[in-house]
């Protein structure tokens, strides 16, 4: 058994799905372990576009098994409509898609609560996806949650619904409404029930690929709290979110060539000018889930090093490098100025992060279109220098470079020894 994790190392949308898609070729199982349908994972394949929210991105390979672990929160209505959409695109789920009974269920009331929290004047506005993610995880921790396995025991489900409805002071008539809504879909979901930990921990001659959602800077503990999502997005989340009792063999950290963020919260290298606009347009930086324009800024090596450390990443997948073609100069933030001192330590406080002044290194850009390059050494000299600088600042090697959304637009770099020969 060999296990790999593909993890977002910024504020999400680092092109994790594209990297999962190229690495899934060698995997047998692709596993989501956290988050819910707040995720929007895009794969472009022969000009066809697929956007996954809950279904693991490996589903495009007909022979692979896709799993949803205990750490994921599932909106069952959204899951079924996503599956229907994928079926209409020719994708089948029979005997190769399974969900852990411990995964929490996102109820309509969670979506409602999420929406309310975002619009009232008391709570800090986070700019959530309004998919009910935060309220669902809160209920899970408070032990009021409904779990996927509960759906298949009618009596118990009713009891659990009474509990959660009373807790939120909703009218008890809601219990029957929810049950009536859930009843027609329960049989559709039944075939996918499976204890994922027993499956994952008994695999012998197969490869497992863990697909992260969101990114390190959105981690509930290590992210830019409170402007974060409500799950553990870092590699440590795999153990609790999939019930995987072993160490992951290979951790691939996905970094975009620049930084983006959707929603509120500090973003030291954010660009509010024409350069930021140019990145947004060339990178098509509009949310896959909500369609919101993404905030864009320079690569932040302070944040990147922090993310690499937290995930214990072994190698970097560097994505959307093609977006920088036609830039005169490219900047990298190499330190944060706080008062009179410069630090390379990522502040634990969002309030402090709001106030840091990035210290930039400036590098020359390149003009050439790089979207058809397949050999690392064929990249423009300045692009290679940009990558080398990023590697030096993070202290980890870039092994995959993505120069476009399609599978073929991926450069696999030779191992270090071969390259130096
Ligand atoms: P994820 O949430 O991390 O999977 O990323 P998203 O799918 O939300 O956003 C990444 C976007 O970039 C998608 O629209 C991809 O099709 C696109 N994409 C992926 N890799 C590349 C690349 O190397 N270059 C360009 N230009 N676009 C890419
Ligand atoms: P993928 O997997 C980018 C952001 C939201 C908001 C914060 C909390 O596609 O990278 P939530 O709905 O999770 O409670 O919102 O997290 N967010 C994402 N940003 N990509 C994502 O997923 C995100 N999922 C949540 O915009 O700032
Ligand atoms: Mg996304």
Short mmCIF file of C-alpha atoms in Angstrom, two decimals, residues 2 12 60 62 65 79 110 132 137 182 239 260 270 274 300 315 359 393 407:
data_model
loop_
_atom_site.label_atom_id
_atom_site.label_comp_id
_atom_site.label_asym_id
_atom_site.label_seq_id
_atom_site.Cartn_x
_atom_site.Cartn_y
_atom_site.Cartn_z
CA UNK A 2 1.25 3.45 -0.89
CA UNK A 12 -8.09 27.24 -1.43
CA UNK A 60 -13.55 10.53 -13.91
CA UNK A 62 -14.04 4.59 -14.54
CA UNK A 65 -12.96 3.70 -6.23
CA UNK A 79 -24.73 15.11 -3.27
CA UNK A 110 -27.62 24.45 8.72
CA UNK A 132 -24.19 25.28 6.02
CA UNK A 137 -19.49 21.12 12.11
CA UNK A 182 -35.31 12.75 3.50
CA UNK A 239 -6.19 10.58 10.28
CA UNK A 260 -5.96 34.17 -4.13
CA UNK A 270 -3.37 41.37 -2.10
CA UNK A 274 -4.41 46.75 -12.45
CA UNK A 300 3.60 34.85 -0.21
CA UNK A 315 7.18 18.16 -2.74
CA UNK A 359 8.84 42.85 1.95
CA UNK A 393 12.35 30.39 0.15
CA UNK A 407 -4.13 16.91 -18.05
#
